[in-house]
Amino acid sequence: MLLIKCPYCGERDQSEFTNGGEAHVTRPKNPELETDRGWAEYVFIRSNPKGIYYERWVHSHGCKKWFNAVRNTSTDEILLSYKIGETPPPIKKFQNRLKSPSGEPDVGSGNFAVKKP
Amino acid sequence: MWRSPEPRKFYDIIIVGGGGHGLGTAYYLAKEHGLKNIAVIEKGWLGGGNTGRNTTIIRSNYLWDESAHLYDHSLKLWENLSTELNYNVMFSQRGVLNLAHNEHDIKEIKRRVSANQLNGIDSHWADPKEIKKLVPIMNINNCRYPVLGASFQPRGGVARHDAVAWGYAMRADELGVDVIQNCEVKKIRTKNGKVHGVETTKGIIRAKRVGVVASGHTGVLAETAGVRLPLQSKPLQALVSEPIKPVINTVVMSNAVHAYVSQSDKGELVIGAGTDGYNSFTQRGGYNIIEDTIRSIIELYPIFGKMKMLRQWGGIVDICPDASPIISKCEIEGLYFNCGWGTGGFKATPGSANLFAHTIAKDKAHSINAPFSLERFVSGRLVDEHGAAAVAH
């Protein structure tokens, strides 16, 4: 289970939170001009990286506020959490300690065959 | 067994992912379409991904015509698979119950049963009396979520997951397919909108056509070719108990409380949980999910209360917004995807492989998998199976 830092309440158990999927998804600026493919992108397609991921959480059983977090999806390590409206930190700020291109980490995955150098 | 060849420089067709779906695809490409010069590339060992991590439930009681045709095509192939492969996949049609715990479940399941019957699928509504007769150890009315009824599909059941991968691997190998293990595909190479090959840990391998069947990692690989798929990868957990004498001779699934149980031939209870609530590639998942599932299991089957669990694990499943799979071409010529099976891919193994082989061989979808194209997310013609998919997406 994760220990998540709510920017308002501090570190709490994951069971108090609900995940809200990818953060910083923007609605099409000119909806009336958007194509079907553009809408498909906005409605259905989300980033799904193995590595650094910007996501939303809501402190459902706490202050009930939404906030953003940066997590490494290959280790589940939460690197940072910040308030809604704050500028997202650049991805370069985070070190990606993945050992193979599809992202087998030092810890946390079952497939050891590809970890050999 | 199968050979372990070094990869050649060039193949007509490369299948990325050596699970049941991938190995099956190679088998049907060689067997039904007479194609040669095919390789299956697997980053670990055969069936070591989700093929070896699922709870092996097989059924076809899906709501919409499109899905019913797809999953029943698969179920029909299952019924003859041991003979087809001359290898015992231990397919056991012990029936599958899907429990209803509230008014909404009753309505949804009855609707689905009716839809199944119109599609010729052997599903019927079982009342609590019939359930109690099928599973005497179940506590049906003295619990927080009483059992009010269920759908029952007698043709459903379980199979031996490893045997499926091994059976397909052996027969594909006999037909000349190169099964390459411990070779990870790092990148899909494209040139002028056409697929050119793959970069692997054993070097660059060129190919005319590439089919990606990498379950949870399909989206990651697609990105390397610049294709964005509507997939989200999440851990799905399962666990097995110590072995006991036979106590349950069918498969019981409970969508509402996330408790999925069957008993393996070794006597272990095979228990499935729900997905974790966030994207992740760690093949573990969180204990809160296991706790919820165990709580429901103990309420439904008080007799299991003092049992010990042997192992717990997670697999990474790729989930589509409509809980239906994608078996499709894409904008890059010669690149095909078979993904989005989410929490229920095992049951579809033979059907999925068979149809994916057709799609790759003919460069055109079979009429059964045509509705499961990537195009549906643009046209909006989704196949919403959140109800029948059981494990919540």
Short mmCIF file of C-alpha atoms in Angstrom, two decimals:
data_model
loop_
_atom_site.label_atom_id
_atom_site.label_comp_id
_atom_site.label_asym_id
_atom_site.label_seq_id
_atom_site.Cartn_x
_atom_site.Cartn_y
_atom_site.Cartn_z
CA MET A 1 0.00 0.00 0.00
CA LEU A 2 1.12 3.52 -0.69
CA LEU A 3 1.80 6.34 1.70
CA ILE A 4 0.53 9.46 -0.02
CA LYS A 5 1.35 13.03 0.91
CA CYS A 6 -1.73 15.23 0.65
CA PRO A 7 -0.46 18.82 0.16
CA TYR A 8 -3.06 19.96 2.70
CA CYS A 9 -3.02 17.23 5.37
CA GLY A 10 0.39 15.58 5.08
CA GLU A 11 1.21 11.89 4.75
CA ARG A 12 -1.74 9.53 4.98
CA ASP A 13 -2.56 5.95 4.14
CA GLN A 14 -3.59 5.19 0.57
CA SER A 15 -6.99 3.90 1.72
CA GLU A 16 -8.00 7.52 2.36
CA PHE A 17 -7.46 8.46 -1.29
CA THR A 18 -8.99 7.81 -4.68
CA ASN A 19 -7.00 8.01 -7.88
CA GLY A 20 -8.27 10.33 -10.60
CA GLY A 21 -6.17 9.27 -13.56
CA GLU A 22 -3.83 11.41 -15.63
CA ALA A 23 -3.30 15.03 -14.60
CA HIS A 24 -3.05 18.11 -16.83
CA VAL A 25 -5.37 16.83 -19.58
CA THR A 26 -6.75 19.90 -21.30
CA ARG A 27 -10.13 20.17 -22.95
CA PRO A 28 -10.04 21.12 -26.66
CA LYS A 29 -9.81 24.93 -26.94
CA ASN A 30 -12.26 25.18 -29.83
CA PRO A 31 -14.68 22.33 -29.26
CA GLU A 32 -16.87 23.23 -32.24
CA LEU A 33 -13.88 22.91 -34.57
CA GLU A 34 -12.50 19.70 -33.09
CA THR A 35 -12.43 16.59 -35.30
CA ASP A 36 -13.73 13.15 -34.28
CA ARG A 37 -10.15 11.98 -33.95
CA GLY A 38 -9.38 14.96 -31.72
CA TRP A 39 -12.34 14.09 -29.51
CA ALA A 40 -11.25 10.45 -29.37
CA GLU A 41 -7.86 11.68 -28.12
CA TYR A 42 -9.45 13.86 -25.48
CA VAL A 43 -12.13 11.44 -24.31
CA PHE A 44 -10.49 8.03 -24.52
CA ILE A 45 -6.74 8.27 -24.83
CA ARG A 46 -4.56 8.88 -21.80
CA SER A 47 -0.85 8.55 -21.25
CA ASN A 48 0.15 5.21 -19.81
CA PRO A 49 3.91 5.43 -19.28
CA LYS A 50 6.05 2.91 -17.49
CA GLY A 51 7.98 5.44 -15.48
CA ILE A 52 7.28 9.04 -14.53
CA TYR A 53 3.56 9.77 -14.51
CA TYR A 54 1.60 12.91 -13.59
CA GLU A 55 -1.67 11.96 -11.95
CA ARG A 56 -4.55 13.26 -9.85
CA TRP A 57 -5.66 12.05 -6.45
CA VAL A 58 -8.51 13.09 -4.22
CA HIS A 59 -8.34 12.85 -0.45
CA SER A 60 -11.83 11.27 -0.31
CA HIS A 61 -11.77 10.27 3.33
CA GLY A 62 -9.95 13.36 4.52
CA CYS A 63 -10.07 16.97 3.36
CA LYS A 64 -11.83 15.91 0.11
CA LYS A 65 -9.50 18.14 -1.92
CA TRP A 66 -8.04 17.19 -5.29
CA PHE A 67 -4.31 17.46 -5.90
CA ASN A 68 -1.67 16.28 -8.35
CA ALA A 69 1.19 13.88 -7.83
CA VAL A 70 4.19 12.61 -9.74
CA ARG A 71 4.69 8.87 -9.40
CA ASN A 72 7.01 6.33 -10.97
CA THR A 73 4.60 3.67 -12.20
CA SER A 74 7.33 1.05 -12.41
CA THR A 75 8.14 1.29 -8.70
CA ASP A 76 5.04 3.05 -7.32
CA GLU A 77 7.37 5.58 -5.72
CA ILE A 78 5.57 8.90 -5.22
CA LEU A 79 8.13 11.58 -6.06
CA LEU A 80 6.14 14.71 -5.40
CA SER A 81 2.65 15.96 -4.71
CA TYR A 82 1.45 19.49 -5.38
CA LYS A 83 -1.72 21.55 -5.37
CA ILE A 84 -4.11 21.90 -8.29
CA GLY A 85 -3.24 25.02 -10.26
CA GLU A 86 0.47 24.86 -9.51
CA THR A 87 2.80 24.51 -12.47
CA PRO A 88 3.79 20.89 -13.00
CA PRO A 89 7.50 20.32 -12.45
CA PRO A 90 9.43 19.38 -15.63
CA ILE A 91 9.91 15.67 -16.19
CA LYS A 92 13.69 16.16 -16.37
CA LYS A 93 13.62 16.97 -12.68
CA PHE A 94 12.98 13.33 -11.89
CA GLN A 95 15.56 10.66 -12.20
CA ASN A 96 14.30 7.61 -14.01
CA ARG A 97 16.14 4.68 -12.54
CA LEU A 98 14.85 2.16 -15.01
CA LYS A 99 17.24 -0.51 -16.11
CA SER A 100 15.70 -1.63 -19.35
CA PRO A 101 13.80 0.27 -22.02
CA SER A 102 10.44 -1.20 -21.26
CA GLY A 103 11.30 -0.24 -17.74
CA GLU A 104 12.22 -3.06 -15.41
CA PRO A 105 13.18 -1.27 -12.20
CA ASP A 106 15.60 -2.18 -9.42
CA VAL A 107 12.71 -3.42 -7.36
CA GLY A 108 9.13 -4.19 -7.86
CA SER A 109 8.62 -6.26 -10.93
CA GLY A 110 8.42 -9.98 -11.49
CA ASN A 111 10.40 -10.39 -14.65
CA PHE A 112 13.99 -10.86 -13.60
CA ALA A 113 15.14 -12.30 -16.90
CA VAL A 114 15.64 -8.89 -18.47
CA LYS A 115 17.40 -7.33 -15.52
CA LYS A 116 20.70 -8.95 -16.35
CA PRO A 117 23.03 -6.46 -18.03
CA MET B 1 9.32 -29.29 -26.36
CA TRP B 2 10.45 -26.44 -28.58
CA ARG B 3 13.78 -25.31 -29.96
CA SER B 4 15.52 -22.20 -28.62
CA PRO B 5 16.91 -20.68 -31.81
CA GLU B 6 18.95 -17.52 -32.11
CA PRO B 7 16.92 -14.87 -33.93
CA ARG B 8 17.43 -14.49 -37.67
CA LYS B 9 18.02 -11.09 -39.26
CA PHE B 10 14.66 -11.03 -40.97
CA TYR B 11 11.21 -12.51 -40.52
CA ASP B 12 8.04 -12.10 -42.53
CA ILE B 13 6.05 -11.85 -39.33
CA ILE B 14 7.16 -11.10 -35.77
CA ILE B 15 4.78 -11.59 -32.87
CA VAL B 16 5.83 -9.63 -29.79
CA GLY B 17 4.79 -11.45 -26.62
CA GLY B 18 5.08 -15.17 -25.88
CA GLY B 19 1.97 -15.70 -23.85
CA GLY B 20 -0.99 -17.82 -24.91
CA HIS B 21 -2.35 -15.17 -27.26
CA GLY B 22 0.99 -14.59 -29.01
CA LEU B 23 2.01 -18.24 -29.33
CA GLY B 24 -1.50 -19.11 -30.49
CA THR B 25 -1.33 -16.38 -33.12
CA ALA B 26 1.92 -17.83 -34.48
CA TYR B 27 0.40 -21.31 -34.46
CA TYR B 28 -2.70 -20.29 -36.43
CA LEU B 29 -0.62 -18.19 -38.86
CA ALA B 30 1.41 -21.28 -39.70
CA LYS B 31 -1.41 -23.83 -39.47
CA GLU B 32 -4.42 -22.10 -40.98
CA HIS B 33 -2.77 -19.59 -43.26
CA GLY B 34 0.24 -21.67 -44.31
CA LEU B 35 2.68 -18.85 -43.60
CA LYS B 36 6.37 -19.39 -42.96
CA ASN B 37 9.24 -17.41 -41.50
CA ILE B 38 7.49 -16.38 -38.30
CA ALA B 39 9.02 -15.57 -34.90
CA VAL B 40 7.52 -15.08 -31.45
CA ILE B 41 9.69 -12.83 -29.28
CA GLU B 42 9.28 -13.02 -25.54
CA LYS B 43 11.14 -10.88 -22.99
CA GLY B 44 11.00 -13.50 -20.22
CA TRP B 45 9.86 -17.09 -20.39
CA LEU B 46 6.83 -18.54 -22.17
CA GLY B 47 3.60 -17.91 -20.34
CA GLY B 48 5.43 -16.05 -17.55
CA GLY B 49 3.30 -12.94 -17.89
CA ASN B 50 -0.45 -12.82 -17.54
CA THR B 51 -0.89 -16.29 -19.04
CA GLY B 52 0.65 -17.70 -15.87
CA ARG B 53 -0.88 -15.16 -13.50
CA ASN B 54 -4.61 -15.32 -14.12
CA THR B 55 -7.30 -17.39 -12.43
CA THR B 56 -8.02 -19.39 -15.64
CA ILE B 57 -11.76 -18.73 -15.79
CA ILE B 58 -13.37 -19.46 -19.15
CA ARG B 59 -16.89 -18.37 -20.14
CA SER B 60 -18.67 -16.53 -22.93
CA ASN B 61 -21.71 -14.96 -21.25
CA TYR B 62 -21.14 -11.44 -22.55
CA LEU B 63 -23.92 -8.94 -23.19
CA TRP B 64 -23.51 -7.54 -26.70
CA ASP B 65 -23.72 -9.57 -29.91
CA GLU B 66 -20.19 -8.55 -30.91
CA SER B 67 -18.65 -9.81 -27.66
CA ALA B 68 -20.86 -12.89 -27.47
CA HIS B 69 -19.64 -13.92 -30.93
CA LEU B 70 -16.04 -13.20 -30.02
CA TYR B 71 -15.97 -15.05 -26.70
CA ASP B 72 -18.12 -17.92 -27.91
CA HIS B 73 -15.80 -18.37 -30.90
CA SER B 74 -13.08 -18.78 -28.32
CA LEU B 75 -15.10 -21.14 -26.13
CA LYS B 76 -15.79 -23.37 -29.14
CA LEU B 77 -12.05 -23.54 -29.85
CA TRP B 78 -11.39 -24.37 -26.18
CA GLU B 79 -13.78 -27.31 -26.45
CA ASN B 80 -11.52 -28.93 -29.03
CA LEU B 81 -8.15 -27.49 -28.04
CA SER B 82 -6.59 -30.55 -26.38
CA THR B 83 -7.30 -32.58 -29.53
CA GLU B 84 -6.18 -29.79 -31.84
CA LEU B 85 -2.84 -29.43 -30.04
CA ASN B 86 -2.54 -33.11 -29.09
CA TYR B 87 -1.67 -31.81 -25.65
CA ASN B 88 -3.87 -31.89 -22.59
CA VAL B 89 -4.80 -28.33 -21.64
CA MET B 90 -6.99 -29.76 -18.85
CA PHE B 91 -10.02 -27.84 -20.02
CA SER B 92 -12.72 -28.60 -17.47
CA GLN B 93 -16.28 -27.44 -18.19
CA ARG B 94 -17.41 -27.27 -14.60
CA GLY B 95 -19.71 -24.29 -15.11
CA VAL B 96 -19.43 -20.65 -14.07
CA LEU B 97 -21.76 -18.83 -11.68
CA ASN B 98 -21.96 -15.02 -11.67
CA LEU B 99 -23.65 -13.98 -8.43
CA ALA B 100 -26.21 -11.21 -7.96
CA HIS B 101 -26.12 -9.45 -4.59
CA ASN B 102 -28.58 -6.59 -5.06
CA GLU B 103 -31.56 -5.42 -7.14
CA HIS B 104 -29.37 -3.88 -9.77
CA ASP B 105 -27.29 -7.04 -10.14
CA ILE B 106 -30.48 -9.06 -10.60
CA LYS B 107 -31.71 -6.78 -13.38
CA GLU B 108 -28.34 -6.59 -15.09
CA ILE B 109 -27.70 -10.33 -14.91
CA LYS B 110 -31.21 -11.29 -16.05
CA ARG B 111 -30.85 -8.96 -19.01
CA ARG B 112 -27.51 -10.52 -19.85
CA VAL B 113 -28.90 -14.05 -19.53
CA SER B 114 -31.65 -13.16 -22.01
CA ALA B 115 -29.15 -11.63 -24.41
CA ASN B 116 -26.98 -14.76 -24.10
CA GLN B 117 -29.89 -17.03 -24.88
CA LEU B 118 -30.72 -15.03 -28.01
CA ASN B 119 -27.12 -15.55 -29.08
CA GLY B 120 -27.32 -19.29 -28.47
CA ILE B 121 -25.13 -19.20 -25.37
CA ASP B 122 -26.03 -21.73 -22.67
CA SER B 123 -26.65 -19.28 -19.86
CA HIS B 124 -29.58 -19.39 -17.46
CA TRP B 125 -30.83 -17.62 -14.33
CA ALA B 126 -30.22 -19.72 -11.22
CA ASP B 127 -32.26 -18.99 -8.09
CA PRO B 128 -30.71 -19.19 -4.58
CA LYS B 129 -32.01 -22.76 -4.17
CA GLU B 130 -30.17 -23.93 -7.28
CA ILE B 131 -27.02 -22.06 -6.19
CA LYS B 132 -27.10 -23.70 -2.78
CA LYS B 133 -27.41 -27.07 -4.47
CA LEU B 134 -24.44 -26.34 -6.76
CA VAL B 135 -22.27 -24.89 -3.99
CA PRO B 136 -23.46 -26.21 -0.61
CA ILE B 137 -20.67 -24.43 1.30
CA MET B 138 -21.89 -20.99 0.24
CA ASN B 139 -23.48 -18.73 2.83
CA ILE B 140 -26.29 -17.19 0.81
CA ASN B 141 -28.47 -15.24 3.20
CA ASN B 142 -26.69 -14.55 6.46
CA CYS B 143 -24.26 -11.96 5.11
CA ARG B 144 -23.91 -8.30 4.29
CA TYR B 145 -24.44 -8.91 0.57
CA PRO B 146 -26.88 -11.84 0.38
CA VAL B 147 -26.89 -14.03 -2.71
CA LEU B 148 -30.12 -13.30 -4.57
CA GLY B 149 -29.49 -15.35 -7.67
CA ALA B 150 -26.91 -15.87 -10.37
CA SER B 151 -26.30 -16.55 -14.01
CA PHE B 152 -24.97 -20.02 -14.69
CA GLN B 153 -23.10 -21.08 -17.80
CA PRO B 154 -22.48 -24.85 -17.71
CA ARG B 155 -20.07 -24.78 -20.69
CA GLY B 156 -17.79 -22.40 -18.82
CA GLY B 157 -14.97 -23.64 -16.65
CA VAL B 158 -11.21 -23.56 -16.22
CA ALA B 159 -8.08 -24.81 -17.99
CA ARG B 160 -4.42 -25.27 -17.17
CA HIS B 161 -2.82 -21.97 -18.11
CA ASP B 162 0.77 -23.13 -18.62
CA ALA B 163 -0.40 -26.02 -20.77
CA VAL B 164 -2.04 -23.59 -23.16
CA ALA B 165 1.22 -21.69 -23.70
CA TRP B 166 3.27 -24.89 -23.92
CA GLY B 167 0.81 -26.62 -26.24
CA TYR B 168 0.74 -23.73 -28.68
CA ALA B 169 4.52 -23.30 -28.43
CA MET B 170 5.19 -26.96 -29.26
CA ARG B 171 2.87 -27.09 -32.23
CA ALA B 172 4.02 -23.71 -33.55
CA ASP B 173 7.62 -24.86 -33.22
CA GLU B 174 6.83 -28.02 -35.18
CA LEU B 175 5.43 -25.84 -37.95
CA GLY B 176 8.72 -23.93 -38.12
CA VAL B 177 7.95 -20.91 -35.93
CA ASP B 178 11.00 -19.57 -34.07
CA VAL B 179 10.09 -19.15 -30.41
CA ILE B 180 12.69 -16.77 -28.95
CA GLN B 181 12.75 -16.32 -25.19
CA ASN B 182 14.75 -13.95 -22.99
CA CYS B 183 14.76 -11.40 -25.77
CA GLU B 184 13.05 -8.14 -25.02
CA VAL B 185 11.64 -5.91 -27.72
CA LYS B 186 12.77 -2.37 -26.90
CA LYS B 187 11.38 -0.46 -29.82
CA ILE B 188 9.23 -0.91 -32.89
CA ARG B 189 10.98 0.57 -35.91
CA THR B 190 8.99 2.26 -38.63
CA LYS B 191 9.98 3.85 -41.95
CA ASN B 192 7.69 6.08 -44.03
CA GLY B 193 4.57 4.92 -42.26
CA LYS B 194 5.50 1.27 -42.62
CA VAL B 195 6.78 -1.14 -40.04
CA HIS B 196 10.45 -1.96 -40.52
CA GLY B 197 11.31 -4.28 -37.65
CA VAL B 198 12.04 -4.35 -33.95
CA GLU B 199 15.01 -3.46 -31.77
CA THR B 200 15.62 -6.15 -29.20
CA THR B 201 18.15 -7.05 -26.53
CA LYS B 202 19.54 -9.46 -29.15
CA GLY B 203 19.87 -6.78 -31.81
CA ILE B 204 17.75 -5.44 -34.62
CA ILE B 205 15.38 -7.87 -36.32
CA ARG B 206 13.68 -6.73 -39.50
CA ALA B 207 10.14 -7.76 -40.34
CA LYS B 208 7.44 -7.13 -42.89
CA ARG B 209 4.68 -7.39 -40.34
CA VAL B 210 4.70 -7.04 -36.57
CA GLY B 211 1.88 -8.10 -34.26
CA VAL B 212 2.05 -6.82 -30.69
CA VAL B 213 0.36 -8.96 -28.00
CA ALA B 214 2.18 -7.80 -24.90
CA SER B 215 -0.78 -7.30 -22.54
CA GLY B 216 0.08 -4.61 -19.95
CA HIS B 217 3.14 -3.45 -21.90
CA THR B 218 1.41 -3.13 -25.28
CA GLY B 219 0.81 0.58 -24.75
CA VAL B 220 4.47 1.17 -23.87
CA LEU B 221 5.60 -0.59 -27.06
CA ALA B 222 3.01 1.21 -29.19
CA GLU B 223 4.41 4.56 -27.99
CA THR B 224 7.81 3.61 -29.44
CA ALA B 225 6.14 3.51 -32.86
CA GLY B 226 4.30 6.76 -32.17
CA VAL B 227 0.91 5.07 -31.75
CA ARG B 228 -1.21 6.13 -28.80
CA LEU B 229 -3.59 3.40 -27.67
CA PRO B 230 -6.59 3.93 -25.37
CA LEU B 231 -5.12 1.65 -22.71
CA GLN B 232 -4.41 2.01 -19.01
CA SER B 233 -2.22 -0.56 -17.25
CA LYS B 234 -3.18 -1.67 -13.77
CA PRO B 235 -2.21 -4.49 -11.43
CA LEU B 236 -4.70 -7.32 -11.03
CA GLN B 237 -4.04 -9.61 -8.11
CA ALA B 238 -4.73 -13.24 -7.35
CA LEU B 239 -3.85 -15.70 -4.63
CA VAL B 240 -3.96 -19.42 -3.91
CA SER B 241 -4.57 -21.27 -0.67
CA GLU B 242 -3.02 -24.41 0.75
CA PRO B 243 -4.48 -27.50 -0.95
CA ILE B 244 -7.57 -29.10 0.55
CA LYS B 245 -9.98 -31.89 -0.37
CA PRO B 246 -12.56 -31.05 -3.07
CA VAL B 247 -15.12 -28.57 -1.71
CA ILE B 248 -16.20 -26.57 -4.72
CA ASN B 249 -16.71 -28.10 -8.14
CA THR B 250 -17.68 -25.07 -10.15
CA VAL B 251 -16.38 -21.52 -10.65
CA VAL B 252 -18.06 -18.79 -8.61
CA MET B 253 -17.63 -15.16 -9.58
CA SER B 254 -19.00 -12.25 -7.66
CA ASN B 255 -18.74 -8.96 -9.42
CA ALA B 256 -20.20 -6.82 -6.63
CA VAL B 257 -17.82 -7.90 -3.86
CA HIS B 258 -14.81 -8.93 -6.02
CA ALA B 259 -14.55 -12.54 -4.98
CA TYR B 260 -13.71 -15.10 -7.62
CA VAL B 261 -13.13 -18.68 -6.54
CA SER B 262 -12.48 -22.06 -8.06
CA GLN B 263 -10.54 -25.08 -6.88
CA SER B 264 -7.56 -26.34 -8.84
CA ASP B 265 -6.94 -30.02 -9.50
CA LYS B 266 -4.21 -29.86 -6.86
CA GLY B 267 -6.85 -28.78 -4.35
CA GLU B 268 -5.79 -25.16 -3.93
CA LEU B 269 -8.45 -22.50 -3.92
CA VAL B 270 -7.67 -20.11 -6.75
CA ILE B 271 -8.88 -16.67 -5.72
CA GLY B 272 -9.08 -13.58 -7.89
CA ALA B 273 -9.31 -9.98 -6.65
CA GLY B 274 -10.22 -6.67 -8.24
CA THR B 275 -7.82 -4.30 -9.96
CA ASP B 276 -5.83 -1.76 -8.01
CA GLY B 277 -7.20 1.75 -8.41
CA TYR B 278 -4.22 3.37 -10.10
CA ASN B 279 -1.92 2.84 -13.08
CA SER B 280 1.09 0.76 -12.21
CA PHE B 281 3.54 -1.70 -13.70
CA THR B 282 4.62 -3.31 -10.44
CA GLN B 283 3.48 -6.91 -10.57
CA ARG B 284 2.39 -6.79 -6.93
CA GLY B 285 -0.56 -4.54 -6.18
CA GLY B 286 -1.67 -3.32 -2.75
CA TYR B 287 -2.76 -5.38 0.25
CA ASN B 288 -5.94 -3.35 0.72
CA ILE B 289 -7.34 -5.06 -2.40
CA ILE B 290 -6.47 -8.51 -1.07
CA GLU B 291 -8.01 -7.63 2.28
CA ASP B 292 -11.31 -6.66 0.61
CA THR B 293 -11.41 -9.85 -1.41
CA ILE B 294 -10.58 -12.10 1.53
CA ARG B 295 -13.25 -10.37 3.59
CA SER B 296 -15.87 -11.17 0.94
CA ILE B 297 -14.62 -14.72 0.48
CA ILE B 298 -14.90 -15.44 4.19
CA GLU B 299 -18.40 -14.03 4.33
CA LEU B 300 -19.53 -16.05 1.36
CA TYR B 301 -17.72 -19.21 2.47
CA PRO B 302 -17.32 -19.21 6.27
CA ILE B 303 -15.70 -22.66 5.96
CA PHE B 304 -12.60 -20.98 4.44
CA GLY B 305 -12.14 -18.76 7.50
CA LYS B 306 -9.13 -20.53 8.96
CA MET B 307 -7.37 -21.50 5.77
CA LYS B 308 -3.86 -20.36 5.02
CA MET B 309 -2.93 -18.66 1.79
CA LEU B 310 0.20 -19.87 0.01
CA ARG B 311 0.98 -17.22 -2.55
CA GLN B 312 -0.20 -13.83 -3.76
CA TRP B 313 0.87 -12.10 -6.95
CA GLY B 314 -0.12 -9.47 -9.49
CA GLY B 315 -0.20 -9.20 -13.25
CA ILE B 316 -0.38 -6.02 -15.29
CA VAL B 317 -3.56 -5.81 -17.32
CA ASP B 318 -4.25 -3.34 -20.13
CA ILE B 319 -7.71 -1.89 -19.78
CA CYS B 320 -9.78 -0.26 -22.53
CA PRO B 321 -12.36 2.45 -21.79
CA ASP B 322 -15.21 0.14 -22.87
CA ALA B 323 -13.84 -3.03 -21.22
CA SER B 324 -13.60 -4.70 -24.63
CA PRO B 325 -10.42 -5.71 -26.44
CA ILE B 326 -8.69 -4.28 -29.50
CA ILE B 327 -7.74 -6.66 -32.32
CA SER B 328 -6.83 -4.24 -35.02
CA LYS B 329 -4.61 -2.74 -37.66
CA CYS B 330 -3.37 0.78 -37.04
CA GLU B 331 -2.23 3.78 -39.05
CA ILE B 332 1.20 2.21 -39.57
CA GLU B 333 1.24 -0.33 -42.37
CA GLY B 334 2.14 -3.83 -41.20
CA LEU B 335 1.68 -3.09 -37.50
CA TYR B 336 -1.12 -4.89 -35.66
CA PHE B 337 -2.32 -4.83 -32.08
CA ASN B 338 -4.11 -7.42 -29.99
CA CYS B 339 -4.62 -5.83 -26.60
CA GLY B 340 -7.04 -4.30 -24.13
CA TRP B 341 -8.20 -7.69 -22.81
CA GLY B 342 -8.13 -6.12 -19.37
CA THR B 343 -9.01 -8.49 -16.58
CA GLY B 344 -10.44 -11.27 -18.76
CA GLY B 345 -8.03 -12.26 -21.50
CA PHE B 346 -7.35 -15.88 -20.63
CA LYS B 347 -10.79 -17.14 -21.66
CA ALA B 348 -10.26 -15.56 -25.07
CA THR B 349 -6.83 -17.09 -25.75
CA PRO B 350 -7.67 -19.44 -28.66
CA GLY B 351 -10.28 -17.14 -30.22
CA SER B 352 -8.12 -14.06 -29.91
CA ALA B 353 -5.11 -15.86 -31.39
CA ASN B 354 -7.19 -17.31 -34.21
CA LEU B 355 -8.69 -13.96 -35.19
CA PHE B 356 -5.44 -12.03 -34.77
CA ALA B 357 -3.73 -14.52 -37.09
CA HIS B 358 -6.49 -13.92 -39.64
CA THR B 359 -6.12 -10.15 -39.29
CA ILE B 360 -2.35 -10.30 -39.83
CA ALA B 361 -2.45 -12.87 -42.64
CA LYS B 362 -5.17 -11.13 -44.67
CA ASP B 363 -4.32 -7.59 -43.56
CA LYS B 364 -8.02 -7.32 -42.83
CA ALA B 365 -10.12 -8.04 -39.77
CA HIS B 366 -12.27 -11.18 -39.63
CA SER B 367 -15.98 -10.36 -39.40
CA ILE B 368 -15.93 -11.45 -35.72
CA ASN B 369 -13.18 -9.02 -34.70
CA ALA B 370 -14.11 -6.18 -37.09
CA PRO B 371 -16.13 -4.40 -34.34
CA PHE B 372 -13.03 -4.47 -32.10
CA SER B 373 -10.97 -2.09 -34.21
CA LEU B 374 -9.13 1.00 -33.00
CA GLU B 375 -11.49 2.99 -35.21
CA ARG B 376 -14.34 2.48 -32.73
CA PHE B 377 -12.90 5.11 -30.42
CA VAL B 378 -13.19 7.67 -33.21
CA SER B 379 -16.60 6.60 -34.49
CA GLY B 380 -17.93 6.20 -30.95
CA ARG B 381 -19.25 2.70 -31.66
CA LEU B 382 -17.99 1.23 -28.40
CA VAL B 383 -18.74 -2.28 -27.14
CA ASP B 384 -19.49 -1.56 -23.50
CA GLU B 385 -18.92 -4.72 -21.49
CA HIS B 386 -18.39 -3.27 -18.03
CA GLY B 387 -21.18 -5.47 -16.72
CA ALA B 388 -20.04 -8.76 -18.20
CA ALA B 389 -16.35 -8.11 -17.66
CA ALA B 390 -16.93 -8.89 -13.97
CA VAL B 391 -13.78 -7.39 -12.47
CA ALA B 392 -14.46 -3.67 -12.35
CA HIS B 393 -12.51 -1.59 -14.82
#
